[in-house]
């Protein structure tokens, strides 16, 4: 484990504690501790210790256990810090004295070391820092460091930059996939651990780690050979071959290890008994605990006879309930320690201790993620290193010899060897050496530095920070320490602490440009731009070769549009580094912003020359040349795109597309704009350009609409997109959407006269004359003289204002001076709007002037169709003869044929219209509607679906398609279309129809709850419609919410007091209340319905059932008979009269009525009723036939199965009865009769367990049924389980107390149980009940 850092605490040895306890005048705390010891160890516990035994006497034991030097104690107890002075504990007989604390000056770079000390051949430059001038006794754990300074022969840099580069290389190498060859060769330590764990016997002996030598001699020899060959060839660097290493998985658990651990943990605990000495544990050796040598050989005594801890606790007042015994005793010990040894630490020392404790949790978390240390990492020598691996290994061997030959090895040697082994990739050995050096000399700062590097390699950040904090604690002027801490905090995302440490590093090294650069980056990330720019400036000031800092400085001012300062910075960079293409690029851009295009072109050309792959230079040069030389601009944009065709260079495509548009190369322009959208779909300019090209030059209107729509989705405030889409809609005659778009544009720019003209034009074509008139009035107010020059426009204005007479007069005056066919057509249109019959004369005049004018024939045909003249079809035919592609003529002719009911001909005209405009929504919709009228629903669905594909918001298409789906019983799709309609913005009329249709559809599906909700929603749109409330009442009745049903029928009667259906419905709702008052109220409603309509069969049938329920069978029979007389084919009346006859005992009459009903219709209930009648008449085979036939008619009719099962049971066909009862329970799981009958059937079939389950289920379904308990008691009696039988029969009697048979049965059971007295009483009770029944 890693040694803990020195902590400022007061050391308390065992000798001091014992001496305090042996004192003649102990303190109160001493007395408390003594009592506690006596309570645990007995009254005769002797605190006197034996004399210490010399170290030579335990040599035989040290051969097995690791040897420890007498002064080699834990760091936490080695160092005592009083008033800032470091004191190392030594023996009283030691006389070594040291004045200073030794550390390694690892912060100076190798080149600076060579310049400062040319003759120093030490591996590191060691210096002395005076911490205190007083004589301090030096620890014997290490010798004087200055004595070894001149012995080193190698000098290598271990500063921050070098170490971080080495760490980066090591992590890259260890991250590469490795191949596991030999476990023992690649990871000897792990192999040894596996052997130890696999062999449980080997765990009984402690093996010293120091005596286990694990070196890669073969690898070292190969490396030496490669180095020698490289030197002979004159190569200054060496490329080592990639060695095969052990493939390490994230976590490997050896099964044998796991088995051994589980076996060990599963062993029973070894409990100490009285008079048994404490044994020696093989792993936890008490000698490994660093205690005084005076008690090392002390043998633990036997357990005392009496452990009277309870008496001690009672004397002390008892242990508080909220405190455990361990915490209570710990408090007593801590109080005694504080009184005997008062704490002498300062506040800062306590803070450090808390900080160390706080990091324990983080260390435990990092331990799970750390990299396992091995000695097989490939050595790392950076480029320019002056030593080779052979030199390093030679130095390691020399240091190893020194350590092995010296009696007390030096901490410096361990530290130096650990540092070299870290470079050689032997990280585990390096860590062991560094920890050994720290244990010998806790203030050797070099060791902490190198150990923190290994921690960083393992990603143990907290441990690395602890080492760095310790270094800064003892040495405040080392910049590399602060740099390393800053980098750690930077990686953790704590920029504040990182900046603080960078600032501390700058105080230590004010002229280090790299520190300023790093701090500037953090300032920039934190948006502290001024501080960042200051640091970049200082970086360049101290190192003029740091052009990267000046570039960042210039780019910042370029982005802030401080172009003069930016140009100065870029010029300085170019002066220092003439080949810097980026500086040329930015200076060229700055010149371009200042409109110094000549200088800009020169800089951009230089940037292209220096970096031919600089796509930005080509782009900006193309932008400058776009107006001057378009072809050269296209070349530059093309080169830029070839270099970089990603999203960041979409502007090259955009500008090249603009150049192509100016050159009228439309296809190439569209390709470039589409490339822009492929890279960045939010560029509105590309959508607009594509849309305008498609609209104005390629006549692809639908595609243009899509492009404008995409632009609007991205930027809803873009006026050009709305205007372009409006014009595209106008091209395809989709005027409503055109008006919507032009309205949006006017809302954004209300003072644009051209927008008002377009809006008025579209509204005129939509025949929205009031709005068009408003537009014209607004336009006239903006520019009064704009429309006075042309009479046609004046006439249109008057037409918009509904001043048709003025418009007609204006056009007549125009036709007198300029008789043109188009003016006569306009005149005729205005006369049609004015509903003038002379419109036909105007169109006829236009035809006389121009006999082949198709629009004139078409308009005259429309006029004649409005006048219901059959001659209109001739004009439509003439129009199509002159212009076969006249879409409106085909549609008008289809409308004419549709109005005459000639749907096939109308469909043919729609087909021709679709050939002309394949994407016409009107044509597909009208054809789908005609096909619906023609009863070809599936074909209608296809056309309506096509309509919806063309226009997703066509409400009528969704509605008609839903009706078609409803007609073909495709309810799911119909519901989907109805739902879409309700989501769309529809009129109240359509929404009302949708709710009614969907409610009726839900009724067909049996979903009365949803149907009721739809009808409720419909009442909000039409609150005076009684039929809706009638439907709501029926839904509530089906949902068994009879009170709500009554309220709905009451509302119907308020709206329509003579509604027969409302009275019948309310009467049925009253009937369901199952009480006499409800039946009488229902009878009143049925009589009112009959009074309103004496021939209402429903009312008479309901009245008949009402009278039957009241026991008035003859009157009920009469009502059913009257209903039959009114409608001899009413099977419900026959069925009702049959039930009354059966109840009156007229079985044969009931049989006749049921047969009469079956002649009219065959249903499962009627067949079942006839089967019941046959069963009552004793014709069981006929009854079974009726039941079987009912099952064949409706396989889900449970009553037929139940009655058939009863017949099987009666015939003792128990297997068949069991099957039919099971089928009943599948269809109706809560049928208690079926459950109880199946239980009895199982008992007769000796299916004991199933019978028990059925009885339990029957009790759960019907817990208050005496018959269930009686039958189960009979079942238990047959099983001779008399106690259970007696319990069930008693329960049955509690539910049905006046049953003589039950008393007799319980008497029989009690007699079998030997309860003779109780049995006799039950017999007497049964006799008395039977006598009472007989007397009645």
PDB file of C-alpha atoms in Angstrom, residues 177-184 186-187 190 194 244-249 252:
ATOM      1  CA  UNK A 177      -3.842  -3.596 -28.109  1.00  0.00           C
ATOM      2  CA  UNK A 178      -1.368  -6.078 -26.690  1.00  0.00           C
ATOM      3  CA  UNK A 179      -0.953  -9.810 -27.139  1.00  0.00           C
ATOM      4  CA  UNK A 180      -0.618 -11.959 -24.037  1.00  0.00           C
ATOM      5  CA  UNK A 181       2.309 -14.340 -24.424  1.00  0.00           C
ATOM      6  CA  UNK A 182       3.635 -15.622 -21.127  1.00  0.00           C
ATOM      7  CA  UNK A 183       2.132 -14.481 -17.871  1.00  0.00           C
ATOM      8  CA  UNK A 184       5.284 -15.123 -15.982  1.00  0.00           C
ATOM      9  CA  UNK A 186       5.266 -10.180 -19.177  1.00  0.00           C
ATOM     10  CA  UNK A 187       3.936  -9.714 -15.643  1.00  0.00           C
ATOM     11  CA  UNK A 190       0.999 -11.030 -11.185  1.00  0.00           C
ATOM     12  CA  UNK A 194      -1.608 -16.229  -9.028  1.00  0.00           C
ATOM     13  CA  UNK A 244       4.509  -8.681 -27.101  1.00  0.00           C
ATOM     14  CA  UNK A 245       2.898  -7.902 -23.838  1.00  0.00           C
ATOM     15  CA  UNK A 246       0.311  -9.455 -21.684  1.00  0.00           C
ATOM     16  CA  UNK A 247      -3.174  -8.536 -22.780  1.00  0.00           C
ATOM     17  CA  UNK A 248      -4.799  -6.964 -19.789  1.00  0.00           C
ATOM     18  CA  UNK A 249      -8.496  -7.045 -19.372  1.00  0.00           C
ATOM     19  CA  UNK A 252     -10.139 -10.741 -14.456  1.00  0.00           C
TER      20      UNK A 252
END
